[in-house]
PDB file of C-alpha atoms in Angstrom:
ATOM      1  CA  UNK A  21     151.690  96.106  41.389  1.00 39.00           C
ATOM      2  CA  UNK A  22     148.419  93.789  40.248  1.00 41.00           C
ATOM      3  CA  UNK A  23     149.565  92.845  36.982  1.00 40.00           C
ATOM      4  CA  UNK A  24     145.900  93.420  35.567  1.00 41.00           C
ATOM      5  CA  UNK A  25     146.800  97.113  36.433  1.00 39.00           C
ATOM      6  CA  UNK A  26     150.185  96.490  34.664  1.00 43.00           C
ATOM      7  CA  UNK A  27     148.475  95.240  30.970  1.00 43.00           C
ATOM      8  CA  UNK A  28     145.863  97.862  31.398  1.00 46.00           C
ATOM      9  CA  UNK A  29     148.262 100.385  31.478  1.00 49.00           C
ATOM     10  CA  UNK A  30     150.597  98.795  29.039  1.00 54.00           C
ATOM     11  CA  UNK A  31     147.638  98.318  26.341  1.00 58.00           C
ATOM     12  CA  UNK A  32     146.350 102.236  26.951  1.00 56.00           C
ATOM     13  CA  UNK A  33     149.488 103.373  25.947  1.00 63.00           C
ATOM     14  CA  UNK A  34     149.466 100.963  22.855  1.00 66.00           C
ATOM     15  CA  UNK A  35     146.066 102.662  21.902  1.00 63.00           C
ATOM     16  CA  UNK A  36     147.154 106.259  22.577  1.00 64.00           C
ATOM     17  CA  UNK A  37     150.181 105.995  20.142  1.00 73.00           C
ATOM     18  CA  UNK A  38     148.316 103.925  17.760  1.00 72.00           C
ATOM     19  CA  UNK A  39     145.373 107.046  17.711  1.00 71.00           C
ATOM     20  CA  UNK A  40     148.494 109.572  17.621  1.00 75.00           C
ATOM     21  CA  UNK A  41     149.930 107.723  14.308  1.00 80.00           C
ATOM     22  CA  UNK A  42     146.871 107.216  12.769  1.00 79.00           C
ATOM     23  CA  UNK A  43     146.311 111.210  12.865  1.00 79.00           C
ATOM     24  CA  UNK A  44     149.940 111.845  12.289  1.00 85.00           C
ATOM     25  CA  UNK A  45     149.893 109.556   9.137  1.00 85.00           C
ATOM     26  CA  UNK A  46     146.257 111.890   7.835  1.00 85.00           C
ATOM     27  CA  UNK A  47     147.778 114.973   8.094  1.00 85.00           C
ATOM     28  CA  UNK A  48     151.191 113.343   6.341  1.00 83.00           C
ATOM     29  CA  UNK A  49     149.108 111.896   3.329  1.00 86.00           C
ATOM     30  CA  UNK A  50     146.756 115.177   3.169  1.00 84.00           C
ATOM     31  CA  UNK A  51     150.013 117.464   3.169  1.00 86.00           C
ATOM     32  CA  UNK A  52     151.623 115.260   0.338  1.00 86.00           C
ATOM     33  CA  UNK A  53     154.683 113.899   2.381  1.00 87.00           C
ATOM     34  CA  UNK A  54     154.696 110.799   1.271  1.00 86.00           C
ATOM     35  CA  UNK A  55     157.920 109.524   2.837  1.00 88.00           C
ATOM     36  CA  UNK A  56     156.990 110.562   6.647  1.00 88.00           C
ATOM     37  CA  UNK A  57     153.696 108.873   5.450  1.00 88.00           C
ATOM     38  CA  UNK A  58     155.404 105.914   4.229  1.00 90.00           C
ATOM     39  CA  UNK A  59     157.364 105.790   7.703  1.00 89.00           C
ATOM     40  CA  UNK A  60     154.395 106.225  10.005  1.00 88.00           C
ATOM     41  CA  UNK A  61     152.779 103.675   8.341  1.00 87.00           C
ATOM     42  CA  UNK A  62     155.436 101.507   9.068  1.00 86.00           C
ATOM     43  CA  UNK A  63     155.288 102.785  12.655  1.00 85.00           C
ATOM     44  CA  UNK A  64     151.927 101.862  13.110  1.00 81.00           C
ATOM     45  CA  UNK A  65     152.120  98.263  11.414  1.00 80.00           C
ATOM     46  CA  UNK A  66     155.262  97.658  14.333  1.00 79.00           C
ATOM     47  CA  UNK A  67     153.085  98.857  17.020  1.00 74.00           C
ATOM     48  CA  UNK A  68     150.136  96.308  15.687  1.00 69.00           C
ATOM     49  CA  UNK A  69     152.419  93.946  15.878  1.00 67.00           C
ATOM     50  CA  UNK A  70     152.752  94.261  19.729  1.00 64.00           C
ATOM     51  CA  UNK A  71     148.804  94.246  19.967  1.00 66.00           C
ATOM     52  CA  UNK A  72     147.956  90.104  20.882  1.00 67.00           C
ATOM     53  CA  UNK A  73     144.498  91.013  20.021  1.00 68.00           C
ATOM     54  CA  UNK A  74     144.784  92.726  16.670  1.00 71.00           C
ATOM     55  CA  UNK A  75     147.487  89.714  15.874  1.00 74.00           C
ATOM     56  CA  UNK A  76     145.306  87.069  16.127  1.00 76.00           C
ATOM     57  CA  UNK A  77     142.673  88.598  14.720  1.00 77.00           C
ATOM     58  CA  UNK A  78     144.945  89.220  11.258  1.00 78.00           C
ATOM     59  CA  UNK A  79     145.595  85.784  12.129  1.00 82.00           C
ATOM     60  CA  UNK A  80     142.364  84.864  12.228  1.00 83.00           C
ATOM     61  CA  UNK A  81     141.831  86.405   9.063  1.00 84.00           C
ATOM     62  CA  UNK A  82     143.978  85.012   6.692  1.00 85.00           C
ATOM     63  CA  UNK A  83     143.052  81.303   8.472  1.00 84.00           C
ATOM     64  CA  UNK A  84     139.491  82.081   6.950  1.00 84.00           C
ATOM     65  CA  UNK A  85     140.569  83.372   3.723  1.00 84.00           C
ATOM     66  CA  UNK A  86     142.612  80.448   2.983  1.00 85.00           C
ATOM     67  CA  UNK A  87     139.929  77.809   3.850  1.00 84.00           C
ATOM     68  CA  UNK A  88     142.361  76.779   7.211  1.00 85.00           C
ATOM     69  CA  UNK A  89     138.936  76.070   9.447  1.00 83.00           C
ATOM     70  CA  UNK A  90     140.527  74.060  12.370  1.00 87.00           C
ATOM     71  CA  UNK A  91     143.396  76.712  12.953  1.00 85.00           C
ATOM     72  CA  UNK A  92     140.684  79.818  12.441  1.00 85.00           C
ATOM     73  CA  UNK A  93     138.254  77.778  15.213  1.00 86.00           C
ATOM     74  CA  UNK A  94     141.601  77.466  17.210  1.00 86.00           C
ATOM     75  CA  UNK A  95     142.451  81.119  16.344  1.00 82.00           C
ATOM     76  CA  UNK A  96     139.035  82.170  17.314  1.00 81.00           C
ATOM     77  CA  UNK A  97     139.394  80.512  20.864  1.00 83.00           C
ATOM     78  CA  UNK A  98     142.332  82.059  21.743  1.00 79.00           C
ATOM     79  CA  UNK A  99     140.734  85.542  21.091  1.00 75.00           C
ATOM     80  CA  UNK A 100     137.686  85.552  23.169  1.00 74.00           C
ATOM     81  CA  UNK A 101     140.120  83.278  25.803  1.00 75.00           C
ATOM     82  CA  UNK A 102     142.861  86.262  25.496  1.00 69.00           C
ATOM     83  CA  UNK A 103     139.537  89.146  25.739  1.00 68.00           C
ATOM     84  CA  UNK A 104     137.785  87.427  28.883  1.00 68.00           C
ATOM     85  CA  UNK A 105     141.422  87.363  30.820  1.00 65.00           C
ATOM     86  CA  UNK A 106     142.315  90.795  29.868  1.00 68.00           C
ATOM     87  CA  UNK A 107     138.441  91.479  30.999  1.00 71.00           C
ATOM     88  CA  UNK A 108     137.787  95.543  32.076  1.00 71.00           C
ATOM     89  CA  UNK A 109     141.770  96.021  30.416  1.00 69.00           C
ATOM     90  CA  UNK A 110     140.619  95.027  27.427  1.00 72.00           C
ATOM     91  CA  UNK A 111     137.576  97.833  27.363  1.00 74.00           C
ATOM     92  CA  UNK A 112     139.926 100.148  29.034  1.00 67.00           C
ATOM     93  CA  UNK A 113     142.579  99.632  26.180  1.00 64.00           C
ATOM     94  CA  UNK A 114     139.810  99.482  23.309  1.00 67.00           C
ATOM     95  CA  UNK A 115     140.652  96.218  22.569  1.00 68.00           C
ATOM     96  CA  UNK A 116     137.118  95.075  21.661  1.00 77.00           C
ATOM     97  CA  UNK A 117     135.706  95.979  18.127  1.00 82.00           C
ATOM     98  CA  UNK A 118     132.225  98.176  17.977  1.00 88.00           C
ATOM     99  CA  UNK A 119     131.226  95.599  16.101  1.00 89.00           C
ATOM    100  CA  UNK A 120     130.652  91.800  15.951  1.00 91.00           C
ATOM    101  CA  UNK A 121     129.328  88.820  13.798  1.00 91.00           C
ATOM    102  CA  UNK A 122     128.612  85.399  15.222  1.00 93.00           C
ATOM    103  CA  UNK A 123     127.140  82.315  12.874  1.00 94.00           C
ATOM    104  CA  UNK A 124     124.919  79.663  14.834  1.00 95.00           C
ATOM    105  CA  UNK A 125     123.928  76.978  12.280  1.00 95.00           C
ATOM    106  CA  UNK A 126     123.637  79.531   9.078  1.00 96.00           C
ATOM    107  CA  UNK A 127     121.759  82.284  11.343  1.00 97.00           C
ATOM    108  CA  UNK A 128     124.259  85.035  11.332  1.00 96.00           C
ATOM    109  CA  UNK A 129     124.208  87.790  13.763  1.00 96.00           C
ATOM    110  CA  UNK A 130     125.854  91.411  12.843  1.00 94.00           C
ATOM    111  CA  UNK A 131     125.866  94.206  15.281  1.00 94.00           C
ATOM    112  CA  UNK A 132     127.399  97.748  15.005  1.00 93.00           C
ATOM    113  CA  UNK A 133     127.376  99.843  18.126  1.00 94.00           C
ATOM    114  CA  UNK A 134     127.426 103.662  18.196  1.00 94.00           C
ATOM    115  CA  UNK A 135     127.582 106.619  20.577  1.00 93.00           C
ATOM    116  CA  UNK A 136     124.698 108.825  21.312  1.00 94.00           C
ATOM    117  CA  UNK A 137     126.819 112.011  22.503  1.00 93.00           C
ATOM    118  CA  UNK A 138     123.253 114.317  22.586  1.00 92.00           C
ATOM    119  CA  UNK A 139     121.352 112.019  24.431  1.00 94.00           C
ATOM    120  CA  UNK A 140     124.337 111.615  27.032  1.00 95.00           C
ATOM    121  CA  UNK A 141     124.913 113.131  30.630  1.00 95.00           C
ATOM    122  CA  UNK A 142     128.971 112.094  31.062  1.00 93.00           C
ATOM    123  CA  UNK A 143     129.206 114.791  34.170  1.00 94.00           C
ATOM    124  CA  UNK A 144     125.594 112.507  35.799  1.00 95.00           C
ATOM    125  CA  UNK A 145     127.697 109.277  34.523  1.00 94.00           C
ATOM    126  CA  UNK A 146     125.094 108.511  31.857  1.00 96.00           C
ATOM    127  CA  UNK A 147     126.435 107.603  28.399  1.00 97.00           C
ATOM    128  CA  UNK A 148     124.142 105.986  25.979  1.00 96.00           C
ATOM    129  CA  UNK A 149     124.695 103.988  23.177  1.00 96.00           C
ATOM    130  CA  UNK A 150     122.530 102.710  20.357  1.00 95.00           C
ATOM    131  CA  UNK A 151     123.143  99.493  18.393  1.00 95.00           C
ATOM    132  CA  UNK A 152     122.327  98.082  15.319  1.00 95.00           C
ATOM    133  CA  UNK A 153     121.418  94.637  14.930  1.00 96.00           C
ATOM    134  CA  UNK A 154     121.345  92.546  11.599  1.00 96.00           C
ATOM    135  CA  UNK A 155     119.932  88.865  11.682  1.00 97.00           C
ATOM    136  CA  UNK A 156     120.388  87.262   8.446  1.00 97.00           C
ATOM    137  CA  UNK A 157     119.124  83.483   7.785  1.00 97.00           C
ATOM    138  CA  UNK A 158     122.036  81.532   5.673  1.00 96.00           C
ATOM    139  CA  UNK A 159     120.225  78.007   6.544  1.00 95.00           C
ATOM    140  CA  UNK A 160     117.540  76.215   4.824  1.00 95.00           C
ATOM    141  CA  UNK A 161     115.455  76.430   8.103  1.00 95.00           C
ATOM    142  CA  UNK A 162     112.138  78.225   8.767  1.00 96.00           C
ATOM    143  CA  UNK A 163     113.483  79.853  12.606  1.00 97.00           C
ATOM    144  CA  UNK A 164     111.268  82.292  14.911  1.00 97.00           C
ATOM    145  CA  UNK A 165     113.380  84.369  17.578  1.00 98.00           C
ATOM    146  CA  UNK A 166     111.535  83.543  20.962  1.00 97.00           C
ATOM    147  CA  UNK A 167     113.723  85.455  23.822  1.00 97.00           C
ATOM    148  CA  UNK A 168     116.780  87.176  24.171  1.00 98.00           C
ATOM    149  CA  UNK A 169     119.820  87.074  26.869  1.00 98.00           C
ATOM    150  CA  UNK A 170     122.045  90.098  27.035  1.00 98.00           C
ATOM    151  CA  UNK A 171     125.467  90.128  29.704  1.00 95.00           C
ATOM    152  CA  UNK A 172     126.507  93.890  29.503  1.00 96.00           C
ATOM    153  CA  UNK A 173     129.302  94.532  31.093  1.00 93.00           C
ATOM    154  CA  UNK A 174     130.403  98.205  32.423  1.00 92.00           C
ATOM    155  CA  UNK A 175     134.189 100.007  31.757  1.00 88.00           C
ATOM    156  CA  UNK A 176     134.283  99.043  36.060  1.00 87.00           C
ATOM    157  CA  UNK A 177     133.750  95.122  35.436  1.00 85.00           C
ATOM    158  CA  UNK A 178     130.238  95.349  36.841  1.00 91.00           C
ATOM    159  CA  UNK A 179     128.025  92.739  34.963  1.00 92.00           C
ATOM    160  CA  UNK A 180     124.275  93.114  34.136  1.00 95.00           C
ATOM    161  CA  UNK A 181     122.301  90.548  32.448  1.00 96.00           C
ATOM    162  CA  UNK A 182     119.003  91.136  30.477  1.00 96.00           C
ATOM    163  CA  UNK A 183     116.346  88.779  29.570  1.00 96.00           C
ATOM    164  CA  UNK A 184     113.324  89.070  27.813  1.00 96.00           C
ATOM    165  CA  UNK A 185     110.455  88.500  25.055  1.00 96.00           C
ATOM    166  CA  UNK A 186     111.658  89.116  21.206  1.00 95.00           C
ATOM    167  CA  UNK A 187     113.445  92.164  20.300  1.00 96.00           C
ATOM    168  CA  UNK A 188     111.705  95.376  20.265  1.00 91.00           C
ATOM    169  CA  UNK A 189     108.538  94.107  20.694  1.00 92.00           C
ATOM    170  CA  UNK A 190     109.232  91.387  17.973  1.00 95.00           C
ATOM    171  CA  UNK A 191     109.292  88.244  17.548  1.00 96.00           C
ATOM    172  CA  UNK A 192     110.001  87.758  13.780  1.00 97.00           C
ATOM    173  CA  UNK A 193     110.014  84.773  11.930  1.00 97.00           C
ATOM    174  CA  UNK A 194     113.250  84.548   9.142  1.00 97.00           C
ATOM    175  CA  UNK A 195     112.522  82.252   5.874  1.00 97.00           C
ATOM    176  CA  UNK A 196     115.409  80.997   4.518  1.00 96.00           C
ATOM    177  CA  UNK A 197     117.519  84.032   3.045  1.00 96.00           C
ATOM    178  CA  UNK A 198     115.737  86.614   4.810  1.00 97.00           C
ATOM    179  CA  UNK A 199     116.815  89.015   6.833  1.00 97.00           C
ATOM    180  CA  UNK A 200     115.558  91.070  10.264  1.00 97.00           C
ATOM    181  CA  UNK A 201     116.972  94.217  11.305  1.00 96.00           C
ATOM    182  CA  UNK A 202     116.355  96.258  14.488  1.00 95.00           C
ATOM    183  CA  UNK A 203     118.066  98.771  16.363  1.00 95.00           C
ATOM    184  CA  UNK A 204     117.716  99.205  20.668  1.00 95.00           C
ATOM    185  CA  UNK A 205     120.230 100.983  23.018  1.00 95.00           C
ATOM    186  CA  UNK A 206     121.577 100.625  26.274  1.00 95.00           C
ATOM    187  CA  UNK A 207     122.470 103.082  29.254  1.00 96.00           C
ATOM    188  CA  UNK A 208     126.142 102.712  31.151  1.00 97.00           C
ATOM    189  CA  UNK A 209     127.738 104.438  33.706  1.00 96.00           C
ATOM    190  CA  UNK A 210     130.911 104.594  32.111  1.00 94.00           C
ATOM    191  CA  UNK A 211     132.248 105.651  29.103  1.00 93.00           C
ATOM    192  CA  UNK A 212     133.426 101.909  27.546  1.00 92.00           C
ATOM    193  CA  UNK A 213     131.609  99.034  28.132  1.00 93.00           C
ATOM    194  CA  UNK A 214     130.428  95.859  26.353  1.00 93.00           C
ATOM    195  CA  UNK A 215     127.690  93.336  25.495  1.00 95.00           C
ATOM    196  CA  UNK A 216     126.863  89.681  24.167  1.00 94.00           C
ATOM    197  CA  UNK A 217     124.423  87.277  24.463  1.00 96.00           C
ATOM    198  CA  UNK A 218     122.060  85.111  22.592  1.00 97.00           C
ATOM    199  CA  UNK A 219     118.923  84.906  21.263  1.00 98.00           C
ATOM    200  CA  UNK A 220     116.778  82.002  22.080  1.00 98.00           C
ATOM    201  CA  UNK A 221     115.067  80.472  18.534  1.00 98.00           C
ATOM    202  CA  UNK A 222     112.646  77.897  17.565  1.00 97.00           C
ATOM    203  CA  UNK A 223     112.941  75.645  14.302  1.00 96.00           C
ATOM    204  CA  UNK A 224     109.953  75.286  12.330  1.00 95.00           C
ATOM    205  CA  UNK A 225     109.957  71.051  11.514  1.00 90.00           C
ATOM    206  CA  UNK A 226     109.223  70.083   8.333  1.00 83.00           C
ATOM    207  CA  UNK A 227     107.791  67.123   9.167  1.00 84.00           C
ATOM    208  CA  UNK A 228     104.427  68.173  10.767  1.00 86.00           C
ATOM    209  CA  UNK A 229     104.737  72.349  10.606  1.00 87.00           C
ATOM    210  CA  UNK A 230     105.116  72.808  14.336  1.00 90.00           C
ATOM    211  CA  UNK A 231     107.865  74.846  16.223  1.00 92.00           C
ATOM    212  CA  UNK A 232     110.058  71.811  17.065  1.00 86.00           C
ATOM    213  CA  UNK A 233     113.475  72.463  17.828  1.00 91.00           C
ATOM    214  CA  UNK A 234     115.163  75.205  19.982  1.00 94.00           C
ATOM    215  CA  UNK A 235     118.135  76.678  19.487  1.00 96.00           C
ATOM    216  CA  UNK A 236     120.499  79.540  20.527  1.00 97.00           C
ATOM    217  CA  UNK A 237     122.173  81.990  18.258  1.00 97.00           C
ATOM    218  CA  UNK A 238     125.029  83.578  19.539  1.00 96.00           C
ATOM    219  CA  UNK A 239     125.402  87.188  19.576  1.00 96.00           C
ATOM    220  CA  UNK A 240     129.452  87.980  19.486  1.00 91.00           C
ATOM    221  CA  UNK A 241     130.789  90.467  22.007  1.00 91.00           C
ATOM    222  CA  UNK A 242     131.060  94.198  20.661  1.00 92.00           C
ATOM    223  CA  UNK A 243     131.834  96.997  22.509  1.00 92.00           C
ATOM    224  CA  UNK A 244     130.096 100.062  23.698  1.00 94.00           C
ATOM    225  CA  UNK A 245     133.052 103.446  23.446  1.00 92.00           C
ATOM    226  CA  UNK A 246     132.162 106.774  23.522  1.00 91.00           C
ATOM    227  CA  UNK A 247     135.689 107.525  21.777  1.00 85.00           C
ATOM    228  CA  UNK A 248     134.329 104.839  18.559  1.00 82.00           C
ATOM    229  CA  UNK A 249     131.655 105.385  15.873  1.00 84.00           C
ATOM    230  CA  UNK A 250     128.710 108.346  16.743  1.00 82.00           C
ATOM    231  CA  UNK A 251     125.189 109.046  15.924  1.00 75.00           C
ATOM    232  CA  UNK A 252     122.999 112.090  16.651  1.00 66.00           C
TER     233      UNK A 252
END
């Protein structure tokens, strides 16, 4: 058996029981039994445990929290290391997060992904998504987004990139402390997929006022799920 095939399959059925806790432990806490409650929820912390992803991510975490910067940057490695091997398992399994945030030299990119069930044909293999995008400027820099790069990836493996002016006809310009927010969507054939990329930015100098430097901001990889967050 290809052993891709073999984690798929193994990290599906971690997601399945995790979903079938988490509504077991709702109904438990809604109906007032507090002690089945008290032992799914120790269920489902066992079966996180077995998740590499959503361990090193709790690892990640608490590196962060407790100012541990080398071992989070090594943490943080390991993650997108152990997400690119598991590659169209991870989607398949729902490893990847709707949602992302990536910091490039105090620009910090935010992006929440949703499902658009009404504007989807799943029986034509058309699922569309929508997704949110925050660009916040944490730097003392004067930055203009140029271009963007997007690699979308499908729940098959099949990989699509995206170039192009600006976002949504944009090109804004962030001050120091502002922020831009837009939101775009995207079209797959499958029900999971995922995207990242980058935006392509030029640094105002402070020198002589011209567009000096360029730079690219990282946008972290989020996933696209029909089964995850939902908009009209």
């Amino acid at each position: 058996m290809d052993a891709s095939i073999s984690v798929s399959g193994a990290l599906a059925d971690v997601l399945q029981r995790r979903k079938d806790l988490e509504l077991e432990l709702k109904l438990a806490v809604k109906g007032e039994d507090f002690k089945e409650a008290a032992r799914l929820r120790d269920e489902l912390e066992a079966l996180n445990r077995q998740d590499p992803v959503v361990s090193a991510k709790r690892a990640l975490e608490s590196a962060i929290r407790e100012e541990r910067y080398e071992d989070a940057a090594k943490i943080s490695a390991q993650i997108k290391a152990l997400e690119e091997e598991l590659g169209p398992a991870a989607l398949a399994a729902g490893l990847l997060s709707t949602t992302s945030t990536a910091n490039t030299r105090g620009i910090k990119v935010a992006v929440q992904s949703f499902f658009l069930p009404t504007k989807s044909q799943p029986s034509a293999g058309r699922f569309m998504f929508a997704y949110h995008v925050t660009i916040t400027n944490e730097s003392e820099l004067i930055v203009q987004l140029r271009n963007r790069h997007w690699v979308i990836m499908d729940g098959q493996g099949k990989k699509e990139e995206v170039r192009g002016p600006g976002v949504v006809g944009e090109q804004p310009i962030l001050l120091p402390g502002k922020t831009h927010e837009y939101t775009s969507g995207c079209a797959l054939p499958t029900p999971q997929g995922s995207m990242e990329g980058e935006y392509s930015m030029v640094v105002l100098s402070a020198e002589d006022g011209q567009w000096a430097d360029t730079m690219e901001v990282k946008i972290g990889k989020f996933m696209l799920d029909a089964r995850g967050p939902q908009a009209i």
